[in-house]
Amino acid sequence: MGSALGWYFGRQVYGAHHNPELGGGPWGPLFQQRTESTRNPANMGSPYVPLDSWIYPALERMATLGGMETGYLGLRPWTRTECARLIEEAGEHLRYDESVLGDTTHLYESLVSEFAAEAARLDGGKNLAASVDSLYTRIMGISGPPLRDGYHLAQTIVNDYGRPYAEGFNALAGMTVHAVAGPLSIFIQGEYQHAPALPSDPASVLAATAKEDGTIPFPNAAGSLSRFEIVNASLGITVHNIQFSFGRSLLARAGRSWAAVIQR
């Protein structure tokens, strides 16, 4: 109360006796409004885009049109902020020749819409948000014994996050979510997985692979699975454009193939 009264009487005295010709600013309000400084995108957290996302083929298609010169495929996965930067880079080139887009105009517009929030953060916008990125399901029927031994023989399904599958009805349903807060970012991809029981390989196959490995043949049957699995998850912190991330994720190698799941 005393401070408020002191401010009020001081304001009245100042207004009554101050000569504007002598210079000096007007008497300010009791509570000063804090001006918000521009945020630095170099210190903003941003989660990685999963390698099986539609975004990578779309960006590769845009790269063939020119203008996206700093998108190195071997460094994937890219963060959402990096994807937004690449789209802006391509947009600068395409702005001078819109005819280059042709029938890919809708693709470019979809990418711009997908990363609108990240583009705003590159201009100093607030980095505080949470989002459900996707909901998905897959139902698959396999007739006949599938190949599962990718080390010795081959695999019926490859680059599939190690999801279980067997002859019969296979299904999965999951979602991807991400959140950012200042320099922090988190990404989670979790799903329910179901696969039938997997019978053991024939004795002749087990004997051949054991002989090749110099081991004793063991049956490799597996029971049916119905489980919830964290397929992809990472926690990151960004400092001066350097992101330190921890968790379970995939890295790209030559071409479109993926490296194994690793712990960072």
PDB file of C-alpha atoms in Angstrom, residues 47-53 56 77-78 136 160-161 163 175-178 186-191 193 228-235 245-251 258-264:
ATOM      1  CA  PRO A  47      11.956 -34.460 -32.211  1.00  0.00           C
ATOM      2  CA  TYR A  48      13.051 -36.733 -35.032  1.00  0.00           C
ATOM      3  CA  VAL A  49      10.728 -37.720 -37.873  1.00  0.00           C
ATOM      4  CA  PRO A  50      10.407 -41.556 -38.044  1.00  0.00           C
ATOM      5  CA  LEU A  51      12.160 -43.144 -41.015  1.00  0.00           C
ATOM      6  CA  ASP A  52       8.978 -44.805 -42.288  1.00  0.00           C
ATOM      7  CA  SER A  53       7.103 -41.478 -42.423  1.00  0.00           C
ATOM      8  CA  TYR A  56      10.907 -38.490 -46.450  1.00  0.00           C
ATOM      9  CA  PRO A  77      16.465 -39.177 -39.345  1.00  0.00           C
ATOM     10  CA  TRP A  78      15.950 -35.426 -39.562  1.00  0.00           C
ATOM     11  CA  TYR A 136      -2.410 -46.240 -37.692  1.00  0.00           C
ATOM     12  CA  ASP A 160       9.781 -53.343 -40.057  1.00  0.00           C
ATOM     13  CA  TYR A 161      11.118 -52.413 -36.598  1.00  0.00           C
ATOM     14  CA  ARG A 163       7.743 -56.583 -35.449  1.00  0.00           C
ATOM     15  CA  MET A 175       0.176 -44.006 -32.529  1.00  0.00           C
ATOM     16  CA  THR A 176       3.003 -41.464 -32.615  1.00  0.00           C
ATOM     17  CA  VAL A 177       3.131 -38.399 -30.369  1.00  0.00           C
ATOM     18  CA  HIS A 178       5.649 -35.650 -29.721  1.00  0.00           C
ATOM     19  CA  ILE A 186      10.272 -36.015 -26.705  1.00  0.00           C
ATOM     20  CA  PHE A 187       8.924 -38.471 -29.262  1.00  0.00           C
ATOM     21  CA  ILE A 188       7.107 -41.754 -28.599  1.00  0.00           C
ATOM     22  CA  GLN A 189       5.772 -44.384 -30.982  1.00  0.00           C
ATOM     23  CA  GLY A 190       3.907 -47.190 -29.257  1.00  0.00           C
ATOM     24  CA  GLU A 191       1.701 -49.937 -30.624  1.00  0.00           C
ATOM     25  CA  GLN A 193       1.137 -56.113 -31.761  1.00  0.00           C
ATOM     26  CA  PHE A 228       2.173 -53.441 -26.288  1.00  0.00           C
ATOM     27  CA  GLU A 229       5.586 -52.350 -27.537  1.00  0.00           C
ATOM     28  CA  ILE A 230       7.447 -49.032 -27.533  1.00  0.00           C
ATOM     29  CA  VAL A 231       8.763 -49.111 -31.091  1.00  0.00           C
ATOM     30  CA  ASN A 232      10.503 -45.754 -31.154  1.00  0.00           C
ATOM     31  CA  ALA A 233      11.148 -43.254 -28.366  1.00  0.00           C
ATOM     32  CA  SER A 234      13.655 -40.490 -27.771  1.00  0.00           C
ATOM     33  CA  LEU A 235      14.306 -37.614 -25.392  1.00  0.00           C
ATOM     34  CA  SER A 245      19.255 -37.395 -27.730  1.00  0.00           C
ATOM     35  CA  PHE A 246      18.704 -40.559 -25.743  1.00  0.00           C
ATOM     36  CA  GLY A 247      16.416 -43.495 -26.396  1.00  0.00           C
ATOM     37  CA  ARG A 248      15.470 -46.073 -28.956  1.00  0.00           C
ATOM     38  CA  SER A 249      15.571 -45.005 -32.589  1.00  0.00           C
ATOM     39  CA  LEU A 250      16.692 -45.933 -36.094  1.00  0.00           C
ATOM     40  CA  LEU A 251      19.406 -44.493 -38.296  1.00  0.00           C
ATOM     41  CA  TRP A 258      17.724 -48.691 -42.200  1.00  0.00           C
ATOM     42  CA  ALA A 259      20.259 -49.586 -39.582  1.00  0.00           C
ATOM     43  CA  ALA A 260      19.327 -51.735 -36.627  1.00  0.00           C
ATOM     44  CA  VAL A 261      17.601 -50.333 -33.571  1.00  0.00           C
ATOM     45  CA  ILE A 262      20.256 -48.812 -31.324  1.00  0.00           C
ATOM     46  CA  GLN A 263      20.453 -47.177 -27.943  1.00  0.00           C
ATOM     47  CA  ARG A 264      21.901 -43.681 -28.028  1.00  0.00           C
TER      48      ARG A 264
END
